[in-house]
Amino acid sequence: MALYVFKFGGTSVGSVERIKAVAEKVKKAHDQGDQIVVVVSAMSGETNRLIGLAKDIQAQPNARELDMLVSTGEQVTVALLAMALEEIGCPAFSFTGSQVRILTDSSHTKARIRNIDDSRMRVQLNEGKVVVVAGFQGVDENDNITTLGRGGSDTTAVALAAALKADECLIYTDVDGVYTTDPRIEPKARRLDRITFEEMLEMASLGSKVLQIRSVEFAGKYNVPLRVLSSFTEGSGTLITYEETQMESALISGIAFNRDEAKLTITGVPDKPGVASKILGPIADANIEVDMIVQNIAEDETTDFTFTVHRNDFERAKASLEKTCTELGAKKVTADNNIVKISIVGVGMRSHAGIASTMFRTLASEGINIKMISTSEIKISVVVDEKYLELAVRALHAAFKLDQQAA
Ligand code: ADP
Ligand code: ASP
Ligand code: MG
């Protein structure tokens, strides 16, 4: 007997009809004699609606209360799915994260899972029931409800699969797998049969929201067999593979983008040892994460320093940098939150030169100005004006022939 963890995202449980369809799908698998744990998200739009209510009351909602509020979205769907299963003759039992005891740290709204107690789920599974678990939520050691960050139900599913030593974790969503880029931006995007774990990790961390990055990290750490597939159509989806050998001889596997960043520059900073830490120290102290960093030395012994932060932290980062500017006697701060980071990802890059120049030439020929560049072994990222997002993604998709199967 195999044990599978299924996860259904917000769109897949977006209405009563869809919840009933999910129940049918789960029952079919259960009827084959396998043990099934199902993780569900809140109905689509619900988490945003709840956050909106909170913000109508508090501009910066109290994090503990916000978790108390948004965790209700998933509590609704676990109950409804369990009822839908019972209704078609498939015994089921629902749990909130806290009832399972998905123990997390206390970082409200971005908590990390520390431990999962599988005993209550095992009891139900052994009685032949489908176990339905609320995604996205846990509980800290003082019994406060926590949540795992947007998209966190993916992480719940992978973590449960690791804890239960499941045979596979299947992420059912509104696309039929992982594509060469977001099909909403480039309709010519192609589904990948397989993607290496390393590439998936880069794609997720560079902005492809098809899987929450922590779920991919978790899968890597515990070697969880992971697959992304459609709730609505049949098919084997995309397997995240841990094999090192390249499946396709493509140089580039995919294009990711991130609209959630903003760029800050401080110019004319007197250039002395310790400048970087004087600029970024207060940003770190304010608990703001910095992504890309570029420093340039000018001839007059001053330096220009540019970095990006999450757009949610833009105003705070700007205020902090303006203070630093006065303290250091620097010239000025410029800030831009209409940028996007676009990245090409592929393990094939390791063994091939000239990928960066193809990328830069492609963008130049479309008249797109590059504002920042960063590279690693298997990715190249550029920052450009947000208005060029679609154009840049489509041009790069064509330049690297991602719409065609690699030979
Ligand atoms: P769910 O609610 O099921 O968790 P999400 O909206 O979080 O679904 O993730 C699925 C969405 O991810 C797709 O609808 C698609 O627009 C987006 N996406 C972004 N990048 C990719 C990609 N490379 N491959 C497939 N989907 C992607
Ligand atoms: N409902 C949560 C969100 O919208 C978690 C998830 O869907 O994965 O972010
Ligand atoms: Mg998601």
Short mmCIF file of C-alpha atoms and ligand atoms in Angstrom, two decimals:
data_model
loop_
_atom_site.label_atom_id
_atom_site.label_comp_id
_atom_site.label_asym_id
_atom_site.label_seq_id
_atom_site.Cartn_x
_atom_site.Cartn_y
_atom_site.Cartn_z
CA MET A 1 0.00 0.00 0.00
CA ALA A 2 1.37 3.38 -1.00
CA LEU A 3 0.91 6.68 0.82
CA TYR A 4 0.42 9.87 -1.18
CA VAL A 5 0.12 13.49 -0.15
CA PHE A 6 -2.07 15.52 -2.53
CA LYS A 7 -2.24 19.29 -2.40
CA PHE A 8 -5.00 21.35 -4.03
CA GLY A 9 -4.50 25.12 -4.40
CA GLY A 10 -7.03 27.93 -4.11
CA THR A 11 -8.44 27.77 -7.64
CA SER A 12 -8.89 24.01 -7.36
CA VAL A 13 -11.13 24.46 -4.30
CA GLY A 14 -12.57 27.82 -5.44
CA SER A 15 -16.24 26.78 -5.36
CA VAL A 16 -18.48 24.06 -3.96
CA GLU A 17 -18.52 22.41 -7.41
CA ARG A 18 -14.75 22.33 -7.50
CA ILE A 19 -14.52 20.95 -3.99
CA LYS A 20 -16.87 18.17 -5.09
CA ALA A 21 -14.65 17.49 -8.10
CA VAL A 22 -11.59 17.30 -5.84
CA ALA A 23 -13.46 14.84 -3.63
CA GLU A 24 -14.13 12.60 -6.66
CA LYS A 25 -10.48 12.66 -7.62
CA VAL A 26 -9.37 11.82 -4.08
CA LYS A 27 -11.94 9.04 -3.76
CA LYS A 28 -10.69 7.45 -6.98
CA ALA A 29 -7.16 7.26 -5.58
CA HIS A 30 -8.39 6.03 -2.20
CA ASP A 31 -10.49 3.34 -3.88
CA GLN A 32 -7.29 1.89 -5.34
CA GLY A 33 -6.28 1.00 -1.80
CA ASP A 34 -3.71 3.71 -1.18
CA GLN A 35 -3.50 5.92 1.89
CA ILE A 36 -4.20 9.56 1.03
CA VAL A 37 -3.46 12.77 2.91
CA VAL A 38 -4.91 15.87 1.26
CA VAL A 39 -3.67 19.39 1.95
CA VAL A 40 -5.90 22.24 0.82
CA SER A 41 -5.53 25.99 0.45
CA ALA A 42 -8.25 28.53 1.16
CA MET A 43 -10.79 29.15 -1.64
CA SER A 44 -9.19 31.42 -4.26
CA GLY A 45 -9.29 35.08 -3.27
CA GLU A 46 -10.12 34.29 0.35
CA THR A 47 -6.68 34.94 1.86
CA ASN A 48 -6.52 38.29 0.05
CA ARG A 49 -10.02 39.14 1.23
CA LEU A 50 -9.11 38.45 4.85
CA ILE A 51 -5.89 40.46 4.63
CA GLY A 52 -7.96 43.30 3.13
CA LEU A 53 -10.35 43.25 6.10
CA ALA A 54 -7.41 43.43 8.51
CA LYS A 55 -5.88 46.35 6.62
CA ASP A 56 -9.17 48.23 6.75
CA ILE A 57 -8.70 48.24 10.50
CA GLN A 58 -4.93 48.40 10.99
CA ALA A 59 -2.53 49.65 8.30
CA GLN A 60 0.11 47.29 9.70
CA PRO A 61 -2.02 44.50 11.16
CA ASN A 62 -0.83 42.86 14.35
CA ALA A 63 0.99 39.77 13.09
CA ARG A 64 -0.38 37.34 15.66
CA GLU A 65 -3.96 38.43 15.02
CA LEU A 66 -3.41 38.40 11.26
CA ASP A 67 -2.37 34.72 11.48
CA MET A 68 -5.42 34.00 13.64
CA LEU A 69 -7.55 35.60 10.91
CA VAL A 70 -6.04 34.24 7.67
CA SER A 71 -5.75 30.68 8.97
CA THR A 72 -9.57 30.52 8.93
CA GLY A 73 -9.54 30.36 5.11
CA GLU A 74 -8.04 26.88 5.14
CA GLN A 75 -10.21 25.78 8.07
CA VAL A 76 -13.25 26.31 5.84
CA THR A 77 -11.92 24.20 2.96
CA VAL A 78 -10.78 21.23 5.06
CA ALA A 79 -14.22 20.93 6.59
CA LEU A 80 -16.01 21.27 3.24
CA LEU A 81 -13.75 18.74 1.54
CA ALA A 82 -14.17 16.24 4.37
CA MET A 83 -17.95 16.64 4.04
CA ALA A 84 -17.78 16.25 0.25
CA LEU A 85 -15.80 13.03 0.69
CA GLU A 86 -18.19 11.63 3.30
CA GLU A 87 -21.08 12.50 1.02
CA ILE A 88 -19.75 10.25 -1.76
CA GLY A 89 -18.99 7.41 0.61
CA CYS A 90 -15.31 8.07 1.23
CA PRO A 91 -14.54 8.27 4.97
CA ALA A 92 -12.54 11.40 5.82
CA PHE A 93 -11.27 13.35 8.80
CA SER A 94 -10.10 16.95 8.81
CA PHE A 95 -7.38 18.65 10.87
CA THR A 96 -6.20 22.21 11.32
CA GLY A 97 -2.42 22.63 11.42
CA SER A 98 -2.55 23.04 15.15
CA GLN A 99 -4.60 19.85 15.62
CA VAL A 100 -2.06 17.79 13.71
CA ARG A 101 0.54 19.64 15.65
CA ILE A 102 2.58 21.16 12.92
CA LEU A 103 4.98 22.87 15.27
CA THR A 104 6.59 26.06 13.96
CA ASP A 105 8.73 28.86 15.30
CA SER A 106 6.96 32.04 16.39
CA SER A 107 7.69 34.26 13.36
CA HIS A 108 4.10 35.16 12.59
CA THR A 109 3.19 35.40 8.87
CA LYS A 110 6.45 33.68 7.86
CA ALA A 111 6.86 30.86 10.33
CA ARG A 112 9.13 27.88 9.71
CA ILE A 113 8.12 24.33 10.44
CA ARG A 114 10.16 22.69 13.21
CA ASN A 115 8.43 19.40 13.77
CA ILE A 116 5.38 17.45 12.68
CA ASP A 117 3.64 14.93 14.90
CA ASP A 118 2.25 12.22 12.62
CA SER A 119 0.43 10.22 15.31
CA ARG A 120 -3.09 11.67 14.97
CA MET A 121 -2.94 11.40 11.18
CA ARG A 122 -1.70 7.77 11.41
CA VAL A 123 -4.63 6.80 13.61
CA GLN A 124 -7.10 8.07 10.98
CA LEU A 125 -5.17 6.59 8.06
CA ASN A 126 -5.08 3.22 9.79
CA GLU A 127 -8.85 3.39 10.13
CA GLY A 128 -9.04 3.71 6.36
CA LYS A 129 -9.88 7.41 6.28
CA VAL A 130 -8.65 10.12 4.00
CA VAL A 131 -6.87 12.71 6.15
CA VAL A 132 -7.55 16.32 5.14
CA VAL A 133 -5.11 18.90 6.52
CA ALA A 134 -5.29 22.69 6.40
CA GLY A 135 -2.36 24.10 4.46
CA PHE A 136 -0.34 27.22 5.26
CA GLN A 137 -0.69 27.03 9.05
CA GLY A 138 0.94 25.69 12.18
CA VAL A 139 1.20 26.40 15.86
CA ASP A 140 4.08 27.63 17.98
CA GLU A 141 5.14 26.16 21.31
CA ASN A 142 2.86 28.59 23.16
CA ASP A 143 -0.16 27.43 21.13
CA ASN A 144 -0.33 30.58 18.99
CA ILE A 145 -1.55 29.95 15.45
CA THR A 146 1.13 30.78 12.87
CA THR A 147 1.19 30.88 9.05
CA LEU A 148 3.97 29.93 6.67
CA GLY A 149 3.97 32.83 4.19
CA ARG A 150 1.99 33.25 0.95
CA GLY A 151 1.80 30.05 -1.03
CA GLY A 152 2.62 28.14 2.16
CA SER A 153 0.25 25.24 1.52
CA ASP A 154 2.87 23.81 -0.85
CA THR A 155 5.28 23.69 2.08
CA THR A 156 2.69 22.05 4.33
CA ALA A 157 2.22 19.33 1.72
CA VAL A 158 5.91 18.64 1.24
CA ALA A 159 6.58 18.73 4.99
CA LEU A 160 3.76 16.23 5.63
CA ALA A 161 5.09 14.02 2.85
CA ALA A 162 8.52 14.08 4.51
CA ALA A 163 7.11 13.39 7.97
CA LEU A 164 4.93 10.53 6.72
CA LYS A 165 7.62 9.21 4.35
CA ALA A 166 5.08 9.40 1.54
CA ASP A 167 5.76 7.71 -1.77
CA GLU A 168 5.10 10.96 -3.63
CA CYS A 169 3.85 14.49 -3.01
CA LEU A 170 1.51 15.66 -5.78
CA ILE A 171 0.85 19.38 -6.10
CA TYR A 172 -2.43 19.79 -8.03
CA THR A 173 -2.89 23.30 -9.38
CA ASP A 174 -4.44 25.32 -12.22
CA VAL A 175 -1.64 24.57 -14.72
CA ASP A 176 -0.64 21.08 -15.83
CA GLY A 177 2.97 21.33 -14.69
CA VAL A 178 6.01 23.55 -14.52
CA TYR A 179 6.46 25.54 -17.72
CA THR A 180 9.46 27.18 -19.35
CA THR A 181 7.96 30.42 -18.04
CA ASP A 182 4.65 31.59 -16.60
CA PRO A 183 2.12 30.68 -19.33
CA ARG A 184 0.10 33.74 -18.35
CA ILE A 185 2.91 35.95 -19.67
CA GLU A 186 4.07 33.82 -22.62
CA PRO A 187 1.36 31.62 -24.15
CA LYS A 188 4.06 29.79 -26.09
CA ALA A 189 5.57 28.51 -22.85
CA ARG A 190 6.12 24.74 -22.91
CA ARG A 191 5.49 22.25 -20.12
CA LEU A 192 8.58 20.44 -18.89
CA ASP A 193 8.29 16.70 -18.22
CA ARG A 194 11.09 16.97 -15.71
CA ILE A 195 13.07 19.73 -14.10
CA THR A 196 16.06 19.25 -11.84
CA PHE A 197 15.60 20.09 -8.20
CA GLU A 198 18.36 22.68 -8.47
CA GLU A 199 16.64 24.46 -11.34
CA MET A 200 13.27 24.36 -9.60
CA LEU A 201 14.85 25.89 -6.53
CA GLU A 202 16.26 28.75 -8.64
CA MET A 203 12.99 29.24 -10.53
CA ALA A 204 11.02 29.41 -7.26
CA SER A 205 13.47 31.70 -5.54
CA LEU A 206 13.58 34.00 -8.57
CA GLY A 207 9.84 34.47 -8.56
CA SER A 208 8.03 31.52 -10.21
CA LYS A 209 5.14 31.21 -7.84
CA VAL A 210 4.04 27.79 -9.04
CA LEU A 211 5.78 26.35 -5.94
CA GLN A 212 6.62 28.19 -2.74
CA ILE A 213 10.41 28.26 -2.41
CA ARG A 214 10.38 26.69 1.04
CA SER A 215 8.51 23.70 -0.30
CA VAL A 216 11.29 23.10 -2.81
CA GLU A 217 13.96 23.52 -0.12
CA PHE A 218 12.11 21.07 2.07
CA ALA A 219 11.75 18.56 -0.73
CA GLY A 220 15.48 18.77 -1.41
CA LYS A 221 16.46 18.37 2.20
CA TYR A 222 14.28 15.32 2.78
CA ASN A 223 14.37 13.91 -0.74
CA VAL A 224 10.62 14.04 -1.21
CA PRO A 225 9.49 12.90 -4.66
CA LEU A 226 7.58 15.92 -5.92
CA ARG A 227 5.28 16.41 -8.90
CA VAL A 228 3.26 19.39 -10.16
CA LEU A 229 0.11 18.60 -12.12
CA SER A 230 -3.34 19.85 -13.06
CA SER A 231 -6.46 19.47 -10.92
CA PHE A 232 -8.58 19.78 -14.01
CA THR A 233 -6.98 17.66 -16.70
CA GLU A 234 -5.32 14.25 -16.78
CA GLY A 235 -1.58 13.96 -17.33
CA SER A 236 1.63 13.21 -15.55
CA GLY A 237 2.65 16.85 -15.02
CA THR A 238 6.22 17.78 -14.16
CA LEU A 239 8.46 15.66 -12.00
CA ILE A 240 11.06 17.47 -9.91
CA THR A 241 14.03 15.18 -10.30
CA TYR A 242 17.08 14.78 -8.12
CA GLU A 243 19.15 13.12 -10.81
CA GLU A 244 22.22 15.06 -11.80
CA THR A 245 22.19 13.94 -15.42
CA GLN A 246 20.57 16.48 -17.66
CA MET A 247 17.29 15.29 -19.08
CA GLU A 248 17.16 17.68 -21.96
CA SER A 249 20.20 19.15 -23.58
CA ALA A 250 18.76 22.64 -23.27
CA LEU A 251 21.05 25.45 -22.18
CA ILE A 252 18.23 27.24 -20.46
CA SER A 253 15.32 25.49 -18.78
CA GLY A 254 13.19 28.44 -17.89
CA ILE A 255 12.61 32.12 -17.34
CA ALA A 256 11.46 33.45 -13.99
CA PHE A 257 10.45 36.97 -13.06
CA ASN A 258 9.72 38.84 -9.89
CA ARG A 259 7.54 41.93 -9.72
CA ASP A 260 7.88 42.22 -5.97
CA GLU A 261 11.17 44.08 -5.89
CA ALA A 262 12.11 47.75 -5.64
CA LYS A 263 15.45 49.45 -6.25
CA LEU A 264 17.25 52.01 -4.10
CA THR A 265 20.41 53.95 -4.92
CA ILE A 266 22.58 56.17 -2.78
CA THR A 267 25.09 58.25 -4.77
CA GLY A 268 28.19 60.23 -3.88
CA VAL A 269 29.04 58.27 -0.77
CA PRO A 270 32.57 59.10 0.53
CA ASP A 271 34.43 55.87 -0.22
CA LYS A 272 36.03 54.40 2.88
CA PRO A 273 36.31 50.89 4.28
CA GLY A 274 33.06 50.00 6.01
CA VAL A 275 30.74 51.92 3.68
CA ALA A 276 28.74 48.86 2.66
CA SER A 277 28.08 47.90 6.23
CA LYS A 278 27.14 51.49 7.16
CA ILE A 279 24.56 51.49 4.36
CA LEU A 280 23.19 47.99 4.74
CA GLY A 281 23.57 47.67 8.53
CA PRO A 282 20.53 49.83 9.36
CA ILE A 283 18.53 48.04 6.62
CA ALA A 284 19.33 44.67 8.17
CA ASP A 285 18.58 46.04 11.65
CA ALA A 286 15.14 47.01 10.37
CA ASN A 287 14.66 43.35 9.38
CA ILE A 288 14.59 44.18 5.67
CA GLU A 289 16.06 41.61 3.33
CA VAL A 290 18.32 42.81 0.55
CA ASP A 291 18.50 40.91 -2.72
CA MET A 292 20.77 42.29 -5.46
CA ILE A 293 23.66 44.64 -4.61
CA VAL A 294 25.87 46.66 -6.95
CA GLN A 295 28.62 49.07 -5.91
CA ASN A 296 30.46 51.38 -8.31
CA ILE A 297 33.52 53.46 -7.59
CA ALA A 298 33.61 56.93 -9.10
CA GLU A 299 36.83 58.79 -9.87
CA ASP A 300 36.32 61.45 -7.19
CA GLU A 301 36.70 58.86 -4.39
CA THR A 302 33.01 58.54 -3.86
CA THR A 303 30.94 55.47 -4.54
CA ASP A 304 27.41 54.76 -5.78
CA PHE A 305 25.59 51.91 -4.14
CA THR A 306 22.43 50.26 -5.49
CA PHE A 307 20.38 47.42 -3.99
CA THR A 308 16.93 45.88 -4.22
CA VAL A 309 14.43 45.02 -1.48
CA HIS A 310 10.91 43.56 -1.40
CA ARG A 311 8.35 46.14 -2.52
CA ASN A 312 6.54 45.81 0.80
CA ASP A 313 9.68 47.13 2.49
CA PHE A 314 10.26 49.93 -0.03
CA GLU A 315 9.09 52.91 2.04
CA ARG A 316 10.87 51.75 5.19
CA ALA A 317 14.08 51.05 3.30
CA LYS A 318 13.92 54.46 1.62
CA ALA A 319 13.46 56.26 4.95
CA SER A 320 16.37 54.35 6.45
CA LEU A 321 18.61 55.11 3.46
CA GLU A 322 17.74 58.82 3.53
CA LYS A 323 18.84 58.93 7.15
CA THR A 324 22.10 57.16 6.27
CA CYS A 325 22.61 59.60 3.39
CA THR A 326 22.59 62.58 5.76
CA GLU A 327 24.80 60.81 8.31
CA LEU A 328 27.43 59.83 5.72
CA GLY A 329 27.38 63.15 3.89
CA ALA A 330 26.41 61.39 0.65
CA LYS A 331 24.85 63.19 -2.31
CA LYS A 332 21.37 61.75 -2.74
CA VAL A 333 18.99 58.80 -2.65
CA THR A 334 16.99 57.72 -5.68
CA ALA A 335 14.30 55.09 -5.43
CA ASP A 336 12.30 53.15 -8.01
CA ASN A 337 9.54 50.67 -7.34
CA ASN A 338 8.52 50.16 -10.96
CA ILE A 339 11.11 47.58 -11.77
CA VAL A 340 11.05 43.85 -12.39
CA LYS A 341 13.75 41.22 -12.09
CA ILE A 342 13.91 38.74 -14.97
CA SER A 343 16.10 35.65 -14.72
CA ILE A 344 17.10 32.86 -17.06
CA VAL A 345 17.80 29.54 -15.34
CA GLY A 346 19.50 26.37 -16.50
CA VAL A 347 22.12 23.86 -15.39
CA GLY A 348 23.25 23.83 -19.05
CA MET A 349 24.78 27.27 -18.44
CA ARG A 350 27.64 25.68 -16.52
CA SER A 351 29.16 24.16 -19.61
CA HIS A 352 28.32 26.84 -22.16
CA ALA A 353 29.75 30.28 -22.75
CA GLY A 354 27.90 33.09 -24.48
CA ILE A 355 24.57 32.75 -22.73
CA ALA A 356 24.88 36.12 -21.02
CA SER A 357 25.75 37.85 -24.28
CA THR A 358 22.71 36.30 -26.01
CA MET A 359 20.55 37.56 -23.18
CA PHE A 360 21.95 41.11 -23.27
CA ARG A 361 21.85 41.28 -27.08
CA THR A 362 18.22 40.14 -27.12
CA LEU A 363 17.17 42.80 -24.63
CA ALA A 364 19.17 45.49 -26.45
CA SER A 365 17.55 44.66 -29.77
CA GLU A 366 14.15 45.29 -28.15
CA GLY A 367 15.40 48.63 -26.81
CA ILE A 368 15.22 47.44 -23.21
CA ASN A 369 17.68 49.08 -20.86
CA ILE A 370 19.28 46.84 -18.20
CA LYS A 371 19.58 48.52 -14.81
CA MET A 372 21.28 45.79 -12.79
CA ILE A 373 22.80 42.39 -13.50
CA SER A 374 23.67 39.49 -11.25
CA THR A 375 24.85 36.01 -12.11
CA SER A 376 25.45 32.66 -10.48
CA GLU A 377 26.50 29.29 -11.85
CA ILE A 378 23.06 28.42 -13.18
CA LYS A 379 21.24 31.74 -13.55
CA ILE A 380 21.52 35.28 -14.90
CA SER A 381 19.22 37.98 -13.54
CA VAL A 382 18.61 41.47 -14.86
CA VAL A 383 16.56 44.35 -13.50
CA VAL A 384 14.56 46.31 -16.08
CA ASP A 385 11.61 48.72 -16.08
CA GLU A 386 8.41 46.89 -15.20
CA LYS A 387 6.69 48.05 -18.39
CA TYR A 388 9.05 45.78 -20.37
CA LEU A 389 8.17 42.59 -18.48
CA GLU A 390 6.09 40.86 -21.18
CA LEU A 391 8.26 42.04 -24.04
CA ALA A 392 11.48 40.92 -22.34
CA VAL A 393 10.15 37.51 -21.29
CA ARG A 394 8.76 36.76 -24.76
CA ALA A 395 11.91 37.95 -26.54
CA LEU A 396 14.13 35.81 -24.30
CA HIS A 397 11.79 32.83 -24.62
CA ALA A 398 12.16 33.05 -28.41
CA ALA A 399 15.91 33.77 -28.36
CA PHE A 400 16.62 30.64 -26.32
CA LYS A 401 14.10 28.61 -28.36
CA LEU A 402 12.24 27.56 -25.25
CA ASP A 403 9.08 26.87 -27.22
CA GLN A 404 10.90 24.05 -28.98
CA GLN A 405 11.78 20.70 -27.46
CA ALA A 406 15.55 20.40 -27.05
CA ALA A 407 17.19 17.98 -29.48
P1 ADP B 1 -2.28 27.36 -6.41
O1 ADP B 1 -3.40 28.23 -6.00
O2 ADP B 1 -2.71 26.04 -6.96
O3 ADP B 1 -1.23 27.23 -5.35
P2 ADP B 1 -0.61 29.28 -7.77
O4 ADP B 1 -1.33 30.44 -8.36
O5 ADP B 1 0.09 29.49 -6.48
O6 ADP B 1 -1.64 28.07 -7.67
O7 ADP B 1 0.45 28.68 -8.81
C1 ADP B 1 0.07 28.36 -10.13
C2 ADP B 1 0.36 29.53 -11.06
O8 ADP B 1 1.78 29.71 -11.14
C3 ADP B 1 -0.03 29.32 -12.50
O9 ADP B 1 -1.37 29.65 -12.73
C4 ADP B 1 0.94 30.21 -13.26
O10 ADP B 1 0.36 31.42 -13.68
C5 ADP B 1 2.03 30.52 -12.25
N1 ADP B 1 3.39 30.23 -12.75
C6 ADP B 1 4.46 31.06 -12.65
N2 ADP B 1 5.53 30.54 -13.22
C7 ADP B 1 5.17 29.33 -13.70
C8 ADP B 1 5.87 28.30 -14.40
N3 ADP B 1 7.16 28.40 -14.72
N4 ADP B 1 5.19 27.17 -14.72
C9 ADP B 1 3.88 27.04 -14.41
N5 ADP B 1 3.17 27.99 -13.75
C10 ADP B 1 3.80 29.13 -13.40
N1 ASP B 2 -4.02 30.53 1.18
C1 ASP B 2 -2.62 30.90 1.26
C2 ASP B 2 -2.27 31.96 0.25
O1 ASP B 2 -3.13 32.40 -0.50
C3 ASP B 2 -1.70 29.71 1.18
C4 ASP B 2 -1.71 28.99 -0.16
O2 ASP B 2 -2.63 29.14 -0.95
O3 ASP B 2 -0.77 28.22 -0.39
O4 ASP B 2 -1.15 32.40 0.20
MG MG B 3 0.38 28.47 -4.73
#
